[in-house]
Structures are given as structure tokens and as C-alpha cells.
mmCIF file of C-alpha atoms and ligand atoms in Angstrom:
data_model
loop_
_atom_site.group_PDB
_atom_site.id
_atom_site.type_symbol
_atom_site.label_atom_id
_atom_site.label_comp_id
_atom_site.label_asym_id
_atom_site.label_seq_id
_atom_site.Cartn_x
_atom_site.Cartn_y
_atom_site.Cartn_z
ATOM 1 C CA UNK T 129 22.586 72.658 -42.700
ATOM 2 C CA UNK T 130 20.838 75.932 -41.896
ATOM 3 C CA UNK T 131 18.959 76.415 -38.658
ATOM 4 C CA UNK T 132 16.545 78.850 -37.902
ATOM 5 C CA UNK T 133 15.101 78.349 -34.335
ATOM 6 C CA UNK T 134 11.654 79.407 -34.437
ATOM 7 C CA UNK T 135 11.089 82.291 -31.438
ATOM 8 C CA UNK T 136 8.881 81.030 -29.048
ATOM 9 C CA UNK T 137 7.591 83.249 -26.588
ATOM 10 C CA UNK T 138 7.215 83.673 -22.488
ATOM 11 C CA UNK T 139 3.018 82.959 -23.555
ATOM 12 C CA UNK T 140 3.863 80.365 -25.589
ATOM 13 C CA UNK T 141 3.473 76.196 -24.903
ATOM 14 C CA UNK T 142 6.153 74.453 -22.975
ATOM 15 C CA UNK T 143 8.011 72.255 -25.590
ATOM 16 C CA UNK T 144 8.885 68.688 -24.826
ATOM 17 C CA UNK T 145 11.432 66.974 -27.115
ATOM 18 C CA UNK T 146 11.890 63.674 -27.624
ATOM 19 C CA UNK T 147 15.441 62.766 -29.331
ATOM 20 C CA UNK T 148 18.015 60.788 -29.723
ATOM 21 C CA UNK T 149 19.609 59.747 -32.794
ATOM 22 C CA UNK T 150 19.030 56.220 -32.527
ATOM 23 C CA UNK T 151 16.040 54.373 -33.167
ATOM 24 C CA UNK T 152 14.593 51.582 -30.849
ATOM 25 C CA UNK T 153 15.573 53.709 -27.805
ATOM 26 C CA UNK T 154 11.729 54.341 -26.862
ATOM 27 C CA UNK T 155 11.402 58.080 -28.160
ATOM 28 C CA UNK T 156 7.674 57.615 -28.839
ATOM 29 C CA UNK T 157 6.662 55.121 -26.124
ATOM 30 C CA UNK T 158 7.683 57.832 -23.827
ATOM 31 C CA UNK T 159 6.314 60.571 -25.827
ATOM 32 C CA UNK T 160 2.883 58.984 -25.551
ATOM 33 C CA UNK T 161 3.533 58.810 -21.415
ATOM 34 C CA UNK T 162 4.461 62.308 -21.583
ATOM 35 C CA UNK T 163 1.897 63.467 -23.156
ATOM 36 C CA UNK T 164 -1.020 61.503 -21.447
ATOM 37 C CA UNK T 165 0.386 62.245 -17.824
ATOM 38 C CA UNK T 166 0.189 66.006 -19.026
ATOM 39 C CA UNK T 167 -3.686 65.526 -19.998
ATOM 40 C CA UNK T 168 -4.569 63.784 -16.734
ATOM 41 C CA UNK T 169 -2.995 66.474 -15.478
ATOM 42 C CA UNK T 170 -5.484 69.088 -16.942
ATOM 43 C CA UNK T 171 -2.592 70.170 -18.989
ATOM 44 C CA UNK T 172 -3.615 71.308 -22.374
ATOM 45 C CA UNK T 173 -1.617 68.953 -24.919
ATOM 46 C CA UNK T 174 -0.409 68.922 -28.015
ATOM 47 C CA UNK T 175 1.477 66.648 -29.881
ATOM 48 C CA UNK T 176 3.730 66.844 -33.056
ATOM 49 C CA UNK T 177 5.399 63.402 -34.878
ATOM 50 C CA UNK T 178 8.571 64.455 -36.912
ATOM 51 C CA UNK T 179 9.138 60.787 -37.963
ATOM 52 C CA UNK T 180 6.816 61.027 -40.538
ATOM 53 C CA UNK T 181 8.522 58.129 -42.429
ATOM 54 C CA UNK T 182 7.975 55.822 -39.749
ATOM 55 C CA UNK T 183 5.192 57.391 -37.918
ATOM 56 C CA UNK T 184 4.849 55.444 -34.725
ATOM 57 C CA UNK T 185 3.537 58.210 -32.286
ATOM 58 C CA UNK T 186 0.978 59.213 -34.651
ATOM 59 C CA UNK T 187 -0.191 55.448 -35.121
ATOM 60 C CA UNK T 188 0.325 55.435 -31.609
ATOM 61 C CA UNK T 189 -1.998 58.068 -31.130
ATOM 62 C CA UNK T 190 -4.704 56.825 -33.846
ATOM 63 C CA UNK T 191 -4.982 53.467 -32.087
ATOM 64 C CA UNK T 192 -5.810 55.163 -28.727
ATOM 65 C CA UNK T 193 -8.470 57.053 -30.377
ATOM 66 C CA UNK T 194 -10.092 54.394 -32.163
ATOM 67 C CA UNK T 195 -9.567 52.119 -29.539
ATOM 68 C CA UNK T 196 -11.571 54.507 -27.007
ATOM 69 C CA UNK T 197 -14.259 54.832 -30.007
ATOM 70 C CA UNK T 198 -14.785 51.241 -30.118
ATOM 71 C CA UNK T 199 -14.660 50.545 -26.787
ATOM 72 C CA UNK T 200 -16.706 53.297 -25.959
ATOM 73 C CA UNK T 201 -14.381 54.514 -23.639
ATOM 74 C CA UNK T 202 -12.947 58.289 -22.457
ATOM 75 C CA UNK T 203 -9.042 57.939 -22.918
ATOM 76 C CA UNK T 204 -7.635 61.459 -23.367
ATOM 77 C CA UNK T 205 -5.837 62.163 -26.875
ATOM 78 C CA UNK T 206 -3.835 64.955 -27.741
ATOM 79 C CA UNK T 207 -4.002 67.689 -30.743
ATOM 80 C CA UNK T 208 -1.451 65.990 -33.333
ATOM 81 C CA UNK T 209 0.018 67.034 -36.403
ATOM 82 C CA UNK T 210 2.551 64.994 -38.473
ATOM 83 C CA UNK T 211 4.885 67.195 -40.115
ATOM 84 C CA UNK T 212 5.907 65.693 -43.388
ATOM 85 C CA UNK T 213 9.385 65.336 -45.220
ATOM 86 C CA UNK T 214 9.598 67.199 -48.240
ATOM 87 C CA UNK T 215 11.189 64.948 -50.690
ATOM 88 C CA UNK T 216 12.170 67.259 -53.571
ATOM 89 C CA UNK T 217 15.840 67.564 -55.542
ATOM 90 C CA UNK T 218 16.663 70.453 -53.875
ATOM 91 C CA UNK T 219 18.284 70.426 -50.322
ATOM 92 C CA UNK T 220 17.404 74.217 -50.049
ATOM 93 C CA UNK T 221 13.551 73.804 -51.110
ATOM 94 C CA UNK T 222 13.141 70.847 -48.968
ATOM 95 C CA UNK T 223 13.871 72.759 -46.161
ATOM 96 C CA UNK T 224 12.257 75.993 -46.270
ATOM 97 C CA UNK T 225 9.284 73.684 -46.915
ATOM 98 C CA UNK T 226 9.788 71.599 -44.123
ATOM 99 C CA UNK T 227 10.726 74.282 -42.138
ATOM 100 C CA UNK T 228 7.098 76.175 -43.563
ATOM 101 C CA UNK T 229 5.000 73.083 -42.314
ATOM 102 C CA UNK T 230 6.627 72.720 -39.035
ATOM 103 C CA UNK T 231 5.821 76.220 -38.350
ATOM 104 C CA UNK T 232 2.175 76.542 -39.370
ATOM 105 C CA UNK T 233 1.663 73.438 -36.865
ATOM 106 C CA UNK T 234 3.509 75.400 -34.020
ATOM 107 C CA UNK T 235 1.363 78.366 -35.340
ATOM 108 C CA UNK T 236 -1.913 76.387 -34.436
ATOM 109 C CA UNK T 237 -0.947 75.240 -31.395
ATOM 110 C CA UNK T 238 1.175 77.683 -29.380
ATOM 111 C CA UNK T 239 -1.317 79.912 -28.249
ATOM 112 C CA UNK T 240 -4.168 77.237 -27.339
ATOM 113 C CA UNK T 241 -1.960 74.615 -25.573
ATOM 114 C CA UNK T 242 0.122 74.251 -22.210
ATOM 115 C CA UNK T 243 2.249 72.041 -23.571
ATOM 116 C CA UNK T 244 3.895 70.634 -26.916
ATOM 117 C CA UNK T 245 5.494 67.144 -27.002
ATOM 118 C CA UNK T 246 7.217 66.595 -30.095
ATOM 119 C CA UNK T 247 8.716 63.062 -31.113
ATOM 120 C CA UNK T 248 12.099 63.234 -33.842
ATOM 121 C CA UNK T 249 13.572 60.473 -36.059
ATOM 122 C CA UNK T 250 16.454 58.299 -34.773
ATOM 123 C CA UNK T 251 18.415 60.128 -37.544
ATOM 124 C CA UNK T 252 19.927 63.133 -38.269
ATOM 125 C CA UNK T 253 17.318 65.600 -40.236
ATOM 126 C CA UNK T 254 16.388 69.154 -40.840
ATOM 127 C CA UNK T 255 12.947 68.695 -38.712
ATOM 128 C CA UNK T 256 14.948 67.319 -35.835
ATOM 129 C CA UNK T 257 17.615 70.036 -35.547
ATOM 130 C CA UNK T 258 14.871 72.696 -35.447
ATOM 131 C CA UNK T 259 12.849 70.877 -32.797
ATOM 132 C CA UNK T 260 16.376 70.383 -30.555
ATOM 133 C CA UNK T 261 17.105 74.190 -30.851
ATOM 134 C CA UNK T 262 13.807 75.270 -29.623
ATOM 135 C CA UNK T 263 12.919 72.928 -26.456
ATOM 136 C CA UNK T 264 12.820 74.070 -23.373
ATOM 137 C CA UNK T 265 12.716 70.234 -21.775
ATOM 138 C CA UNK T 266 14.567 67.664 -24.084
ATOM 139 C CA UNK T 267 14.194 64.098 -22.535
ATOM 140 C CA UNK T 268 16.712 61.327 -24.470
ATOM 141 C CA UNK T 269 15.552 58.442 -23.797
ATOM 142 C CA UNK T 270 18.919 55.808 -23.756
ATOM 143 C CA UNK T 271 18.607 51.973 -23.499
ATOM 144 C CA UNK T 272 21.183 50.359 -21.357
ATOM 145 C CA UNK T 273 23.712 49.133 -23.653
ATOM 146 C CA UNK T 274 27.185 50.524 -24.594
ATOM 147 C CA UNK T 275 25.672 50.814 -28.083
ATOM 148 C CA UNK T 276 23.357 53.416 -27.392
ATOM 149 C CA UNK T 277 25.637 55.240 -25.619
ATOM 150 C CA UNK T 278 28.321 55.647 -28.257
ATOM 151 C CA UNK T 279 25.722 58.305 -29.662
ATOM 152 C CA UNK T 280 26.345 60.590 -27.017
ATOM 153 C CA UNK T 281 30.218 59.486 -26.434
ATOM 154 C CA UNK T 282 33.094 57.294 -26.965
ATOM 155 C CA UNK T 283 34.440 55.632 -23.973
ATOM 156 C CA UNK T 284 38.353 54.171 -22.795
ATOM 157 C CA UNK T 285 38.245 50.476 -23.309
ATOM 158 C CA UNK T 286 40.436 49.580 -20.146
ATOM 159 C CA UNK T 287 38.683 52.008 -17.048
ATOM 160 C CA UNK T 288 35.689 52.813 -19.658
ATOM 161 C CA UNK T 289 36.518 56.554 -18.689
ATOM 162 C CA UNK T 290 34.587 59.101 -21.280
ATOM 163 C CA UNK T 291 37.456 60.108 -24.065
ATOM 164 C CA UNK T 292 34.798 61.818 -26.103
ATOM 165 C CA UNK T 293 31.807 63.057 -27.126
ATOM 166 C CA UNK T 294 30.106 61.887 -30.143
ATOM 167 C CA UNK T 295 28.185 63.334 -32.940
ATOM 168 C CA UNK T 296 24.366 63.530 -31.460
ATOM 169 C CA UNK T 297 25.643 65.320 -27.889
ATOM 170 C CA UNK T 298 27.833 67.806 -30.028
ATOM 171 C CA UNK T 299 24.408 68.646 -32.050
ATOM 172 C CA UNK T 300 22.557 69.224 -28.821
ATOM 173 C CA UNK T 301 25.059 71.348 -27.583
ATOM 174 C CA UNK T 302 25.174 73.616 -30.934
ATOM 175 C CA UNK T 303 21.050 73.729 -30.669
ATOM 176 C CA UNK T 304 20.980 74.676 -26.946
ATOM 177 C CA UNK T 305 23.551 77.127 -27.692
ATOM 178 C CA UNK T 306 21.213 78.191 -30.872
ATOM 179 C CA UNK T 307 18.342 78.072 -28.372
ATOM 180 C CA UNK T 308 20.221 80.290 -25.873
ATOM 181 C CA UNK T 309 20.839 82.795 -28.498
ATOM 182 C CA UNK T 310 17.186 83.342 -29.736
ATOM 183 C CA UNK T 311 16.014 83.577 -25.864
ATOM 184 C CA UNK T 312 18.554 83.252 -23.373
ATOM 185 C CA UNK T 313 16.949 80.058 -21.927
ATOM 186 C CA UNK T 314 18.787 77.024 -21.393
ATOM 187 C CA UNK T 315 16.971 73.837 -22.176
ATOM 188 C CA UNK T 316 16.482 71.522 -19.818
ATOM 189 C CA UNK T 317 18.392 68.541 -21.157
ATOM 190 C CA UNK T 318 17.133 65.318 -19.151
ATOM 191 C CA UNK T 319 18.678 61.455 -20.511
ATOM 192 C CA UNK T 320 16.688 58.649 -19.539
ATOM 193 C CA UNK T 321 17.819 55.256 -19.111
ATOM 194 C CA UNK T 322 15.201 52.986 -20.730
ATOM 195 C CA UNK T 323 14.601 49.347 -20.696
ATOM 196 C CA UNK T 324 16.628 49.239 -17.610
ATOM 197 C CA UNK T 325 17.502 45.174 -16.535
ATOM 198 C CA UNK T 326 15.616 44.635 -13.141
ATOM 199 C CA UNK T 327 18.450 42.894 -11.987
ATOM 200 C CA UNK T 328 21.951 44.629 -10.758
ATOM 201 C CA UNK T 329 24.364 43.745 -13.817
ATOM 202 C CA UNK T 330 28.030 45.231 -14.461
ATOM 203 C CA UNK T 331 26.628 46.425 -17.505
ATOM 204 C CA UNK T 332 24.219 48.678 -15.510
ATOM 205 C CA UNK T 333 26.529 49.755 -13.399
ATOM 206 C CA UNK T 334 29.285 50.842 -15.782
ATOM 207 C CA UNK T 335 26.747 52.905 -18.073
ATOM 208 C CA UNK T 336 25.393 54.272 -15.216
ATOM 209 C CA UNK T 337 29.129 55.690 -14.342
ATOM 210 C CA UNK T 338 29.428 56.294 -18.027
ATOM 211 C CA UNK T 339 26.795 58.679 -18.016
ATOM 212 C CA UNK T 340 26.969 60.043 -14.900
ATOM 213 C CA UNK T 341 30.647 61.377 -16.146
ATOM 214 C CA UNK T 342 28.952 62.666 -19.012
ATOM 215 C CA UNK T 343 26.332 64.504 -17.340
ATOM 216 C CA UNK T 344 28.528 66.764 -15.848
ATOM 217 C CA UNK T 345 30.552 67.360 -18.860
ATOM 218 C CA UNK T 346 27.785 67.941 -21.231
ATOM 219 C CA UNK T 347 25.183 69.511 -18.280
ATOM 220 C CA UNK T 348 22.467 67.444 -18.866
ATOM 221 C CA UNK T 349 20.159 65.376 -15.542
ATOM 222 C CA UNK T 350 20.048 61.574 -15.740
ATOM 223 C CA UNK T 351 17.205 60.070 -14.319
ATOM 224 C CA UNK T 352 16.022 56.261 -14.293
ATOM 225 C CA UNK T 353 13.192 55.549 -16.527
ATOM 226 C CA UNK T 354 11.480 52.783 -17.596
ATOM 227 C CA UNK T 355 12.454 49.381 -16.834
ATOM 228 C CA UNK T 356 12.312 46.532 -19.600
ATOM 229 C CA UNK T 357 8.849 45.281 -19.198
ATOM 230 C CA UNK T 358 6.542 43.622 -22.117
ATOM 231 C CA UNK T 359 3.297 45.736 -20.998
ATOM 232 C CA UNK T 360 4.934 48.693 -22.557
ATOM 233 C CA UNK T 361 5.072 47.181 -25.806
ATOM 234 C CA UNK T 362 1.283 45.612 -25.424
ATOM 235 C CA UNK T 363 -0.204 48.912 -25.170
ATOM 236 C CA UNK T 364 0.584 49.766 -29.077
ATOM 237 C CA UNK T 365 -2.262 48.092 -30.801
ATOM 238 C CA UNK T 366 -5.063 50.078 -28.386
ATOM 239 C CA UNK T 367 -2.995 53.241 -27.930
ATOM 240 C CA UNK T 368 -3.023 52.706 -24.230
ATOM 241 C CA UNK T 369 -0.043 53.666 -21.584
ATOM 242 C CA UNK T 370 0.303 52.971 -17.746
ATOM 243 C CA UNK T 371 -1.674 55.821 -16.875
ATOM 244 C CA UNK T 372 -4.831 54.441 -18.008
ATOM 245 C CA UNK T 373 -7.440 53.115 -15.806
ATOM 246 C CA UNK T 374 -6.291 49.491 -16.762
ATOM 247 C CA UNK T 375 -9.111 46.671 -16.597
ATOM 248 C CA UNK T 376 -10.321 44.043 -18.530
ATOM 249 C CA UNK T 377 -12.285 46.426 -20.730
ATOM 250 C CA UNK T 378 -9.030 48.749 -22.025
ATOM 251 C CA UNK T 379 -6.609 45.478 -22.044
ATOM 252 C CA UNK T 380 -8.405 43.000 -22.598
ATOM 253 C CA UNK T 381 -7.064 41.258 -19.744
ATOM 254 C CA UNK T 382 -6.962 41.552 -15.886
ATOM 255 C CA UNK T 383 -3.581 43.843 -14.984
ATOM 256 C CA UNK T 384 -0.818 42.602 -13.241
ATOM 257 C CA UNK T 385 1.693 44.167 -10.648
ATOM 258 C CA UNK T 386 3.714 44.656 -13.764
ATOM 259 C CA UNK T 387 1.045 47.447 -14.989
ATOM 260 C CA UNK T 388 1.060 48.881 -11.396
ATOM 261 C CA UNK T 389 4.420 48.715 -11.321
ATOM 262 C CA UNK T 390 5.031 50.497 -14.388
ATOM 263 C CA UNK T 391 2.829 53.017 -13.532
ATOM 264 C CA UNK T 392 4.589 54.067 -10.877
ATOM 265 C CA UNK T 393 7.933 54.647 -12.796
ATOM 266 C CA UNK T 394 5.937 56.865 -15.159
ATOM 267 C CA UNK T 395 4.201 58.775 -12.500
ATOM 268 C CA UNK T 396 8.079 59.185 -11.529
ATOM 269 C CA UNK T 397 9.707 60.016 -14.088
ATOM 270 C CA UNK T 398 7.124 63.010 -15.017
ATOM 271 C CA UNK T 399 7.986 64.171 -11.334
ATOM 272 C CA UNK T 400 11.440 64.360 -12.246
ATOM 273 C CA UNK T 401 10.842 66.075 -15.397
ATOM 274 C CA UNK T 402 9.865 68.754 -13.596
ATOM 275 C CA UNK T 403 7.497 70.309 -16.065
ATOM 276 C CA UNK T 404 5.767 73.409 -15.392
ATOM 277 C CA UNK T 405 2.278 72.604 -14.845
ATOM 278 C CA UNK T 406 0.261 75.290 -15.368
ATOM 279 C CA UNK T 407 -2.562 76.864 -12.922
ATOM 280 C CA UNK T 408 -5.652 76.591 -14.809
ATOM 281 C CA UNK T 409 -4.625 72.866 -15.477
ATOM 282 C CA UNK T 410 -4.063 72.178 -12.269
ATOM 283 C CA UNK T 411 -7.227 73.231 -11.076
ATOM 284 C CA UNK T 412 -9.181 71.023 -14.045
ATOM 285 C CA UNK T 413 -7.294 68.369 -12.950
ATOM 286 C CA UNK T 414 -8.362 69.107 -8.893
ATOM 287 C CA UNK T 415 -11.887 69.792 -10.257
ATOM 288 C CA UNK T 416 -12.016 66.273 -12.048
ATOM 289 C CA UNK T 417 -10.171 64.709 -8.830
ATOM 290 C CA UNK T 418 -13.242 65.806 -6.645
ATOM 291 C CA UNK T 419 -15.435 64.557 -9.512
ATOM 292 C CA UNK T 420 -13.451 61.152 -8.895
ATOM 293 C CA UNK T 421 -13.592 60.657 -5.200
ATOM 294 C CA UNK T 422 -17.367 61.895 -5.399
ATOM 295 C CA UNK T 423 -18.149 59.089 -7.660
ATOM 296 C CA UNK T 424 -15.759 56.616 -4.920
ATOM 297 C CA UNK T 425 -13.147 56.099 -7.876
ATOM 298 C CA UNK T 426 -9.524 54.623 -7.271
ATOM 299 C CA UNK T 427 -6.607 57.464 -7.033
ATOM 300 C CA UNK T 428 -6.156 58.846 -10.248
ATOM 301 C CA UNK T 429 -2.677 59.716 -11.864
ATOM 302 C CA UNK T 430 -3.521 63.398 -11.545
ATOM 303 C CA UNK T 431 -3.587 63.167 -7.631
ATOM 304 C CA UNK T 432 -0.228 61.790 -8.142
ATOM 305 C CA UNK T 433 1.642 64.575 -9.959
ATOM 306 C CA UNK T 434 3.876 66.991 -8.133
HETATM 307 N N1 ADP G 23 10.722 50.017 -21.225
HETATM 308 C C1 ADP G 23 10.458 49.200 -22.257
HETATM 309 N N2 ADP G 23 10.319 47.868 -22.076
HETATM 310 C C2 ADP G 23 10.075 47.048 -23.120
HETATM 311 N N3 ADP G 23 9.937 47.453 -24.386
HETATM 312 C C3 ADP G 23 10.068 48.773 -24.656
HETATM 313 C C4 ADP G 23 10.325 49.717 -23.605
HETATM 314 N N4 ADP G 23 10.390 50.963 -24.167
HETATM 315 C C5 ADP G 23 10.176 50.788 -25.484
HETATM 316 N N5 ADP G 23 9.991 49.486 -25.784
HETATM 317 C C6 ADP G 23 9.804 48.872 -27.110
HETATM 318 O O1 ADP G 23 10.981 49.146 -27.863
HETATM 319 C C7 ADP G 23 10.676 49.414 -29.221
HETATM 320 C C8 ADP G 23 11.176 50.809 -29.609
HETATM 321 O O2 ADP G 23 10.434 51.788 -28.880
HETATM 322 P P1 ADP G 23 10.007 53.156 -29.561
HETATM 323 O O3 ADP G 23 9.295 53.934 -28.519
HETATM 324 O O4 ADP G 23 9.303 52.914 -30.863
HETATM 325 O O5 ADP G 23 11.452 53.774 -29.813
HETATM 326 P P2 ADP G 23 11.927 54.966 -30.816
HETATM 327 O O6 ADP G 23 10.758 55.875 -30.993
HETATM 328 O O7 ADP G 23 13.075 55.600 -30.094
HETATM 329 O O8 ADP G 23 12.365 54.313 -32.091
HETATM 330 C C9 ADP G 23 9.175 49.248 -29.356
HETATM 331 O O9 ADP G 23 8.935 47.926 -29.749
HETATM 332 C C10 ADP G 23 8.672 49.489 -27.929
HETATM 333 O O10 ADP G 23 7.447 48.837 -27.701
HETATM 334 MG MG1 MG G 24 9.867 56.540 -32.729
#
């Protein structure tokens, strides 16, 4: 399977990721955090779904804008494209067509945006290659079983020692290697255990090791994400995320310290992404702050963001 990274300049938007060649492991519920912290942020956003068989981010995405429609209410949406599959008899066609569409929506957006979040499959496609090989920040989200690991390596039953590395981590290390080639940047490669227990458990403990070991090896940060909480799979239906003002107007209910709570693991793991905001977004953002504590608002998530 053929390649070509598509060059994207020093002027060009920041591209964010979102991979893993699994599905379930909360690729687009963290691409839709991503991408709303950047907007509070003043960032200018776009988005791009890949998974345009399952389509979750962009249904994601379509909720939150008729939700704010109907609810007459300002939640911040992206610029999105879904690239689609070309399903022709011909491996070749399908993917200079795929790889045609995927660059007239990086065409419309590279120039005008900060920042491009991009959510992939769980499988192994043409689409997602190219996106790996031209991040700059790839974030993996992993849940916190041994089964989700064995993408990224095989372990040593007895002292659960790494013994290998399996098929997904040897494809990111051919497209940051592809990546390095077209600009001599290294992307920032950044796993992120999801749907962490909130209780200590061996299990916890030994993929923690497990990928701690592997970080090293395969040069990638490991940061904790999100823990397993049922508010982050409430927001769907209204295209919401923990960022949003939450009240009994956006949810429908009164939030809990389980919102708050996951807010705060959002607001750090965009801190530890360590993103490069840009200046004219940051000063939106301190312009819209003032706005804020003029009008004797709470702290918004854009006060919060390093
Ligand atoms: N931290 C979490 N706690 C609870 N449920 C989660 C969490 N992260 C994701 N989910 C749920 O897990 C499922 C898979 O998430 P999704 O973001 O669609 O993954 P992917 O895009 O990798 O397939 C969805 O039902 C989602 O709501
Ligand atoms: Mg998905």
C-alpha cells in the first residue's frame, strides 16, 4: 500500500490525529474534546472524520449543532468534512481517489485554520495511513485492558515483560519515519489510557508498566486520560462534551461532580498535549474571557488552558 504524505507546511494547521486500530477505544469521544477545548480556546478548528463507514464524529458533530439550534444555544462547532471511501474494483483507483478527496479537504482548510483534528477507523485503511504520516500530534487513545494493548505489543505471560511490538505501533513507526522524511519533524506521538477504573486494580497497574516499557521503546508520551464515567457517553445524542457550560438547559438535567470531575481531566489532558496555541487565538479567547467576567460568568475552560 502506497503512501504519499501530503507536504504540509511551517503556515500550515497543526494536525491532530486520532488513531488506533481498534475500535471502542474512544477515538472520536476524544476527538470531539480536542477539538472543542481548541475552540474555547480561540483556536481556529477544523475537523475531518475518516470513518466514513461508521461516522460517529461527524454525527457527533451534527447533534451538537442541531442541538444548539434547537435549544437556541451558542455551543462552538468546528469546520468538518467527511472524507469518503471509494468503493470501486480497483485497489489503485480507490486510492488515488481517496487520496484526491482527502486532499481537497486539507486544501480548504490549511490555510484558514489553527488547527486540524482528524478522527481514523479502528482498522487498517488507505485514509488512515496518510493521516498517521502527516500529524504532527497523534493522540491513541488505549482502554485499560490487555486487549487493547496487544495492538501496540505482545507481552511475556509470566513477568508480562514487552517481547514485541505488534502490527499498529510498527505502522506508526513507518509513517513517522514517512513523516520525518517529507519534513524532518517528528510527530508527537502521545497514548492515552481511556476508561481508566477509578479504583487501584492489578490490571491498572500492570498495563500501566506495560506501556510505560513501551514508551521508551517505541518514543511515544503516556498520559492518563479519561476515566470510565457514563457522562461521556450521555453527551452523544446533543453533541455536548465536558467543556460545555453544563445546566439543565444543555443536559437536560442538573450536573453532577461527575461532569465537574470530568471536566477537569479534559482540561488536563489538553495541557498535556501540549498543543501549540496560537497568538491571535489566544487573544480571542482573553478578549471573550474579559467579555465573561464583565458579564459575572463562572471560569470558563479557556481561562484554564496553559
Ligand atoms: N471515558 C469513557 N467512559 C465511558 N465511556 C466511554 C469513555 N470513552 C468512550 N466511551 C464510550 O465508548 C464507546 C466507544 O467510544 P468511541 O469514542 O466511539 O471510540 P472509537 O472512536 O475509538 O471507536 C462509546 O460508546 C463511548 O461513548
Ligand atoms: Mg470512532
Amino acid at each position: 500500500m502506497l503512501v504519499q504524505p501530503i507536504h504540509n507546511n511551517s503556515q500550515s494547521a497543526h494536525v491532530v490525529v486520532l488513531g488506533n486500530e481498534k475500535g471502542g477505544s474512544g477515538k472520536s469521544t476524544t476527538a470531539l474534546h480536542i477539538a472543542v477545548a481548541l475552540l474555547k480556546a480561540g483556536q481556529r478548528v477544523a475537523t475531518i472524520d475518516l470513518d466514513s463507514r461508521q461516522k460517529s464524529f461527524t454525527h457527533y458533530i451534527e447533534n451538537r449543532r442541531a442541538w444548539a439550534e434547537r435549544a437556541g444555544l451558542k455551543l462552538e462547532t468546528p469546520t468538518h468534512y467527511c472524507v469518503e471511501r471509494a468503493e470501486g474494483a480497483s485497489v489503485e483507483a480507490n486510492e488515488a481517489q481517496e487520496f484526491a478527496n482527502f486532499s481537497q479537504a486539507i486544501a480548504k482548510i490549511e490555510h484558514t485554520h489553527d488547527v486540524v483534528v482528524i478522527d481514523t477507523p479502528g482498522n487498517d485503511t488507505y485514509l488512515m495511513r496518510l493521516a498517521h504520516s502527516m500529524a504532527d500530534t497523534l493522540v491513541t487513545p488505549l482502554n485499560d485492558s490487555f486487549v487493547d494493548f496487544d495492538v501496540l505489543a505482545t507481552l511475556d505471560p509470566t513477568n508480562f515483560a514487552v517481547t514485541g511490538e505488534s502490527h499498529y505501533a510498527e505502522m506508526v513507526r513507518e509513517a513517522r519515519r514517512q513523516r520525518r522524511l517529507v519534513d524532518g519533524r517528528l510527530t508527537d506521538w502521545i497514548v492515552v489510557r481511556n476508561r481508566l477504573s477509578q479504583l487501584g486494580s492489578r490490571n491498572k497497574r500492570l498495563v500501566g508498566e506495560g506501556i510505560a516499557e513501551l514508551a521508551k521503546r517505541m518514543g511515544f508520551r503516556c498520559v492518563d486520560g479519561f476515566a470510565e464515567r457514563v457522562v461521556y457517553r450521555e453527551f452523544f445524542p446533543r453533541g455536548l462534551t465536558a467543556l460545555d457550560d453544563l445546566d439543565e438547559t444543555t443536559l437536560g438535567t442538573r450536573p453532577n461532580m461527575s461532569h465537574v470531575t470530568a471536566r477537569e481531566e479534559v482540561i488536563a489532558l489538553l495541557n498535556a498535549l501540549h498543543l501549540p496555541l496560537t497568538e491571535n487565538g489566544k487573544r480571542r479567547a482573553a478578549a471573550r474571557a474579559e467579555w465573561y467576567s464583565v458579564m459575572d460568568q463562572p471560569l470558563q475552560v479557556h481561562d484554564v488552558l496553559a
